[in-house]
Amino acid sequence: MPNLPVRPRVLCRTFIAVATSLLVLSACGENRLEASVQPGGSSAAAHSEARSFNQWRDGFRDQALEAGIAPGTFDVAFRGIEPDPAVLKADQSQPEFTRPVWAYLDGALSTQRQATGRVMLTRHAATLQQIEARYGVDRHILVAIWGLESNFGSNMGDRSVIRSLATLAHQGRRSDFAQTQLLAALQILQRGDTTVSDMTGSWAGAMGQTQFIPTTYNDYAVDFDGNGKRDIWHTEADALASAANYLKASNWQPGAPWGMEVRLADGFDYALADMSIRKSLTEWASLGVTDARGRPLDSRSTEQATLVLPAGHRGPAFLVMNNFRSILRYNNSTSYALAIGLLSERFQGRGQILANWPTDDDPLSRSERLELQERLEAHGFEPGSVDGIIGANTRQAIRRFQIALGWPADGYPDRQLLKALRNRNN
């Protein structure tokens, strides 16, 4: 899903909100329009919420018209639009547990997805060849993105993009972002690329077979079949070429690999596994890194590579190159980018991971990740925001603590680390 940041979700809370013009209201997974039918609900609260949405809509209409949206375009798009309680529930909920990377890859690289991808590569071979020639992006990567984003166009989401984005702009956690996307969606309608009824997508407003958000669509979607419309919903050529155009703009390097599994030498400095560190393959080889089978790395390559340990030092290791970073522009998740690279290889009979995953390592829950960050902060290791997201700052803080313990400094959060922080208070 290009340009859509990772969506941290917050624990559900209930608020009493005063309805004022353009006020973003908080909600607990249910829209207050339904309050009158809930036990103990207030019809007055429902009327207040309805007035608030109408006031927000009218204010946004003025902004949209000032930005060049025709009154008729706006009125048709918003005809009958009310907030969507299911969208609010999705926006406000934060799953307590997340799948470990090996479980995610099991689903992403399923035999069914691999088989369907090979069929699609054959069925659309001529179109993919033309896209490769124009944009320089490997067809296997494009079909992998197609497969993960919408299951090859079979699961694009069936929610009204206008309704979803209006709901998020009115009451969501990131209302400014949603409002920007909503204005971009109206621009798409005004150009005539699609209709209100056809503009469907995910609860977050990602659209079409390649799950573009509206601003990404406006900047990178292309009319590859030349019919005058950029149709990423019904036209595979447009959808695939649009993804290729986005990757090209994200500095995709034609003919270059995304990365590879590698083997690390005993005593390796795991602190080097950081996205901010780039070295040539020759430099990595000098540190004892080989390919996954123990063979020397290709010293002829001039590619700069970064070491990634998705499951810490106990799991597989990968050297990833520039094209991996281009995939991260599409979806800023290491697991996602790894799945795209491996799936593209599975289509070609490659991409098997040789090292074992530490499947006995039960990932931390969200509440445990929050506790980890709180304890790191309390002990002066400076993890940054306490938000349950293990980002660059938290990984650096983990490394500092691991070094203090004399452990491998891989920056990976696990139960042993949390236990050590708990014991530090004793």
XYZ file of C-alpha atoms in Angstrom:
426
model
C 0.000 0.000 0.000
C 2.138 2.880 -1.193
C 2.641 5.977 0.887
C 0.357 4.745 3.595
C 2.335 4.790 6.819
C 2.200 1.928 9.248
C -1.004 2.455 11.160
C -0.447 2.292 14.919
C -3.810 1.776 16.625
C -4.831 2.962 20.043
C -6.640 1.120 22.791
C -10.371 1.761 22.725
C -11.568 4.490 25.053
C -14.860 6.273 25.496
C -15.106 10.017 25.380
C -17.924 12.507 25.805
C -17.425 15.035 23.051
C -18.977 18.420 22.534
C -20.197 18.829 18.984
C -18.736 21.907 17.365
C -17.997 22.846 13.789
C -15.020 20.992 12.306
C -14.296 19.269 15.643
C -12.726 15.829 15.341
C -14.533 13.535 17.766
C -13.102 10.416 19.390
C -15.055 7.172 19.354
C -14.869 3.657 20.771
C -15.424 1.569 17.663
C -19.071 2.608 17.342
C -20.485 5.716 15.736
C -22.576 7.797 18.091
C -25.340 7.951 15.522
C -26.214 4.537 16.943
C -26.323 5.756 20.521
C -30.115 5.917 20.599
C -30.392 2.158 20.112
C -27.662 1.219 22.584
C -28.538 0.304 26.175
C -28.397 3.497 28.170
C -27.802 5.485 24.967
C -29.043 9.024 24.491
C -30.997 10.145 21.450
C -29.713 13.650 22.179
C -26.162 12.371 21.778
C -27.091 10.836 18.439
C -28.596 14.090 17.215
C -25.514 15.959 18.437
C -23.251 13.599 16.491
C -25.369 13.954 13.361
C -25.186 17.729 13.596
C -21.425 17.532 14.100
C -20.872 15.449 10.965
C -23.124 17.724 8.921
C -21.255 20.764 10.170
C -17.912 19.150 9.364
C -19.144 18.175 5.886
C -20.348 21.714 5.158
C -17.045 23.178 6.290
C -15.087 20.689 4.220
C -17.283 21.459 1.204
C -16.170 25.080 1.381
C -12.525 23.993 1.477
C -12.993 21.579 -1.417
C -14.625 24.229 -3.597
C -11.797 26.643 -2.812
C -9.374 23.912 -3.941
C -11.112 23.655 -7.312
C -13.669 20.887 -6.772
C -16.890 21.620 -8.648
C -20.028 21.858 -6.477
C -21.701 19.128 -8.505
C -18.749 16.750 -8.015
C -18.812 17.258 -4.262
C -22.572 16.931 -3.918
C -22.750 13.720 -5.953
C -19.846 12.208 -3.989
C -21.410 13.040 -0.612
C -24.995 12.176 -1.451
C -26.291 10.017 1.403
C -22.873 9.780 3.064
C -22.886 9.104 6.808
C -20.037 8.026 9.098
C -19.168 4.325 8.910
C -19.012 2.717 12.395
C -16.937 -0.202 11.080
C -14.258 2.199 9.817
C -14.050 3.878 13.219
C -13.778 0.496 14.906
C -10.900 -0.487 12.634
C -9.179 2.871 13.154
C -9.490 2.868 16.936
C -8.602 -0.772 17.605
C -5.069 -1.925 18.264
C -4.519 -5.681 18.215
C -2.796 -6.862 21.371
C -0.893 -9.584 19.558
C 0.850 -9.553 16.184
C 2.038 -12.434 14.050
C 5.757 -13.209 14.078
C 7.570 -12.750 10.783
C 7.688 -16.487 10.017
C 3.906 -16.792 10.407
C 3.377 -13.754 8.201
C 5.628 -15.245 5.522
C 3.804 -18.579 5.681
C 0.634 -16.798 4.584
C 2.268 -14.425 2.129
C 4.186 -17.226 0.405
C 1.399 -19.803 0.376
C 1.501 -22.448 -2.338
C -1.844 -21.165 -3.619
C -0.499 -17.622 -4.016
C 2.593 -18.931 -5.764
C 0.520 -21.034 -8.161
C -1.872 -18.184 -8.963
C 1.046 -15.817 -9.489
C 2.602 -18.129 -12.052
C -0.718 -18.291 -13.902
C -0.916 -14.494 -13.920
C 2.654 -14.179 -15.163
C 1.738 -16.342 -18.146
C -1.664 -14.776 -18.756
C -0.332 -11.207 -18.741
C 3.116 -11.927 -20.195
C 2.796 -9.493 -23.104
C 1.580 -6.632 -20.919
C 4.232 -7.296 -18.287
C 6.931 -7.284 -20.938
C 5.778 -3.872 -22.130
C 5.686 -2.561 -18.541
C 9.201 -3.874 -17.915
C 10.428 -2.165 -21.065
C 8.927 1.184 -20.061
C 9.650 1.286 -16.326
C 12.469 -1.206 -15.788
C 10.712 -2.999 -12.925
C 10.902 -6.794 -12.762
C 7.565 -8.414 -13.650
C 7.921 -10.934 -10.822
C 8.112 -8.111 -8.278
C 5.003 -6.480 -9.778
C 2.993 -9.699 -9.675
C 4.140 -10.303 -6.089
C 2.857 -6.858 -5.092
C -0.389 -7.549 -6.956
C -0.742 -10.825 -5.086
C -0.116 -9.423 -1.625
C -2.072 -6.196 -2.044
C -5.327 -7.576 -3.463
C -4.859 -11.306 -4.093
C -4.463 -10.538 -7.806
C -7.455 -8.206 -7.906
C -9.906 -10.517 -6.133
C -9.883 -8.686 -2.790
C -9.659 -4.928 -3.290
C -12.029 -3.943 -0.492
C -15.668 -3.078 -1.015
C -16.092 0.031 1.130
C -16.902 3.413 -0.327
C -13.631 5.349 -0.346
C -15.500 8.635 0.062
C -17.436 7.353 3.069
C -14.361 5.799 4.698
C -12.229 8.898 4.289
C -15.047 11.218 5.358
C -15.464 9.135 8.507
C -11.743 9.282 9.255
C -11.501 12.986 8.427
C -14.368 13.713 10.801
C -13.528 11.426 13.716
C -10.334 9.497 12.980
C -7.023 9.686 14.800
C -5.292 11.275 11.804
C -7.995 13.559 10.534
C -5.677 15.911 8.618
C -4.180 13.021 6.671
C -7.640 11.619 5.904
C -8.892 15.030 4.783
C -5.955 15.354 2.376
C -6.790 11.935 0.945
C -10.462 12.819 0.689
C -9.722 15.942 -1.329
C -7.475 13.857 -3.615
C -10.317 11.326 -4.044
C -12.660 14.116 -5.137
C -10.058 15.232 -7.687
C -10.012 11.691 -9.110
C -13.786 11.756 -9.478
C -13.716 15.191 -11.069
C -11.245 14.000 -13.704
C -13.591 11.146 -14.550
C -11.129 8.300 -13.937
C -13.819 6.428 -12.005
C -17.267 6.898 -10.500
C -18.454 7.224 -6.925
C -19.959 3.743 -6.990
C -16.791 2.195 -8.421
C -14.435 4.025 -6.060
C -14.218 1.295 -3.458
C -11.350 0.118 -1.308
C -10.178 -0.708 2.190
C -11.461 0.875 5.402
C -8.423 3.198 5.305
C -9.122 4.402 1.764
C -6.572 2.291 -0.154
C -7.944 1.588 -3.610
C -7.799 -0.820 -6.492
C -5.745 -3.851 -7.388
C -2.545 -2.200 -6.180
C -4.126 -0.483 -3.122
C -3.093 3.086 -3.852
C -4.207 5.830 -1.506
C -5.691 8.791 -3.431
C -2.645 11.078 -3.289
C -0.424 8.270 -4.564
C -2.955 7.598 -7.305
C -2.891 11.245 -8.375
C 0.910 11.296 -8.482
C 1.741 7.879 -9.943
C -1.248 6.078 -11.483
C -0.974 5.729 -15.270
C -3.299 5.029 -18.191
C -1.252 2.197 -19.658
C -3.924 0.837 -21.998
C -4.520 4.313 -23.491
C -8.304 4.484 -23.009
C -8.165 7.897 -21.341
C -8.672 6.650 -17.772
C -6.290 5.528 -15.070
C -8.338 2.542 -13.961
C -6.576 0.565 -11.229
C -9.853 -1.150 -10.293
C -10.806 -2.973 -13.489
C -7.752 -2.769 -15.756
C -4.816 -4.999 -14.836
C -2.480 -3.162 -17.215
C -3.168 0.175 -15.530
C -2.828 -1.299 -12.046
C 0.460 -3.086 -12.720
C 1.969 -0.198 -14.672
C 0.972 2.203 -11.903
C 2.833 0.061 -9.356
C 5.828 -0.012 -11.675
C 5.725 3.770 -12.091
C 5.652 4.201 -8.319
C 8.623 1.882 -7.815
C 10.560 3.626 -10.582
C 9.931 6.955 -8.855
C 11.131 5.289 -5.629
C 14.586 4.763 -7.195
C 14.110 1.208 -8.436
C 17.285 -0.060 -10.128
C 16.555 -2.183 -13.248
C 18.197 -5.590 -13.233
C 19.450 -5.282 -9.654
C 18.522 -7.792 -6.925
C 16.401 -6.931 -3.898
C 18.661 -8.890 -1.573
C 19.610 -12.397 -0.469
C 19.845 -14.661 2.527
C 23.328 -14.812 4.042
C 25.268 -16.636 6.736
C 27.164 -14.773 9.472
C 30.480 -15.785 11.008
C 30.818 -16.803 14.644
C 31.370 -13.769 16.838
C 29.765 -11.438 14.304
C 28.966 -7.926 15.552
C 25.169 -7.935 15.366
C 25.040 -4.196 15.985
C 25.884 -3.873 12.276
C 22.347 -5.103 11.467
C 20.859 -1.643 11.119
C 19.098 0.049 8.200
C 21.328 3.086 8.595
C 24.459 1.026 7.800
C 25.378 0.295 4.178
C 28.459 -1.579 3.012
C 29.648 -3.099 -0.225
C 29.502 -6.880 -0.610
C 33.302 -6.865 -0.447
C 33.154 -5.134 2.926
C 30.539 -7.578 4.234
C 32.646 -10.477 2.988
C 35.636 -9.115 4.903
C 33.508 -9.343 8.055
C 32.882 -13.028 7.479
C 29.522 -12.832 5.695
C 28.883 -15.496 3.048
C 25.840 -16.505 1.053
C 23.316 -18.792 2.734
C 25.235 -21.902 1.637
C 28.571 -20.627 2.903
C 29.910 -19.563 -0.480
C 31.787 -16.257 -1.008
C 29.779 -13.164 -1.898
C 30.098 -11.688 -5.376
C 32.911 -9.191 -4.916
C 32.287 -7.771 -8.413
C 29.018 -6.173 -7.329
C 29.140 -2.483 -6.518
C 25.766 -2.576 -4.741
C 25.618 -1.200 -1.222
C 23.855 -3.614 1.114
C 22.319 -3.511 4.578
C 22.109 -6.421 7.001
C 18.614 -7.285 8.237
C 17.779 -9.722 11.053
C 13.955 -9.983 11.024
C 13.903 -12.326 14.042
C 17.106 -11.303 15.771
C 20.430 -13.135 15.768
C 18.731 -16.523 16.257
C 16.896 -16.329 12.924
C 17.796 -15.977 9.238
C 19.958 -13.073 8.092
C 19.566 -11.095 4.860
C 21.618 -8.562 2.968
C 19.187 -6.167 1.289
C 19.941 -3.682 -1.458
C 18.462 -0.502 -2.907
C 15.457 -2.239 -4.464
C 14.433 -3.559 -1.046
C 14.269 0.048 0.101
C 12.120 0.878 -2.928
C 9.672 -1.819 -1.843
C 9.668 -0.297 1.636
C 8.403 2.921 0.023
C 5.378 0.902 -1.054
C 4.782 -0.495 2.433
C 7.131 0.457 5.250
C 7.352 -3.016 6.756
C 10.430 -5.212 6.678
C 8.227 -8.325 6.723
C 6.246 -7.030 3.723
C 9.333 -6.128 1.691
C 10.895 -9.489 2.507
C 7.685 -11.258 1.418
C 7.643 -9.392 -1.902
C 11.254 -10.277 -2.641
C 10.866 -13.927 -1.692
C 7.523 -14.354 -3.471
C 8.991 -12.923 -6.667
C 11.684 -15.615 -6.435
C 9.226 -18.396 -5.554
C 7.477 -17.726 -8.854
C 10.799 -18.724 -10.441
C 11.478 -21.788 -8.309
C 13.862 -19.997 -5.949
C 13.572 -18.047 -2.709
C 13.701 -20.867 -0.160
C 15.027 -19.780 3.244
C 17.735 -22.134 4.496
C 18.169 -20.988 8.099
C 15.605 -21.854 10.743
C 13.263 -19.364 12.354
C 13.232 -19.248 16.183
C 9.648 -20.508 16.360
C 9.976 -21.090 20.098
C 10.299 -17.328 20.525
C 6.838 -16.026 21.386
C 6.687 -12.377 20.201
C 5.915 -9.689 22.739
C 2.349 -8.461 22.935
C 1.607 -4.780 22.500
C 1.275 -4.226 26.255
C 4.627 -5.970 26.753
C 6.246 -3.798 24.088
C 4.928 -0.740 25.888
C 6.331 -2.088 29.150
C 9.670 -2.740 27.438
C 9.869 0.860 26.238
C 8.807 2.215 29.627
C 11.506 0.204 31.408
C 14.151 1.177 28.848
C 13.209 4.816 29.422
C 13.248 4.421 33.193
C 16.783 3.000 33.052
C 18.098 5.774 30.815
C 18.396 3.873 27.527
C 16.266 6.467 25.625
C 13.889 4.424 23.423
C 12.011 7.484 22.145
C 8.217 7.475 22.122
C 6.506 4.925 24.346
C 4.000 3.757 21.739
C 4.417 -0.008 21.448
C 6.146 0.354 18.059
C 9.667 -1.048 17.854
C 11.195 1.582 15.614
C 14.771 2.721 15.048
C 15.079 4.575 18.369
C 13.775 1.647 20.389
C 16.100 -0.778 18.596
C 19.061 1.452 19.395
C 17.969 1.550 23.034
C 17.693 -2.248 23.061
C 21.204 -2.499 21.631
C 22.558 -0.238 24.346
C 20.960 -2.443 26.988
C 22.151 -5.636 25.303
C 25.704 -4.292 25.206
C 25.453 -3.452 28.911
C 24.436 -7.064 29.519
C 27.154 -8.473 27.265
C 24.550 -10.015 24.949
C 24.509 -10.015 21.108
C 23.420 -6.485 20.236
C 20.879 -7.316 17.534
C 18.255 -4.798 18.705
C 15.580 -7.497 18.787
C 12.901 -7.357 21.514
C 12.182 -10.707 23.127
C 10.968 -12.093 26.437
C 14.468 -12.688 27.735
C 15.227 -9.011 27.266
C 12.021 -7.922 29.002
C 12.750 -10.321 31.874
C 16.225 -8.794 32.255
C 14.705 -5.315 32.443
C 12.215 -6.460 35.059
C 14.996 -8.030 37.123
C 16.979 -4.810 36.909
C 14.447 -3.268 39.302
C 14.992 -5.998 41.885
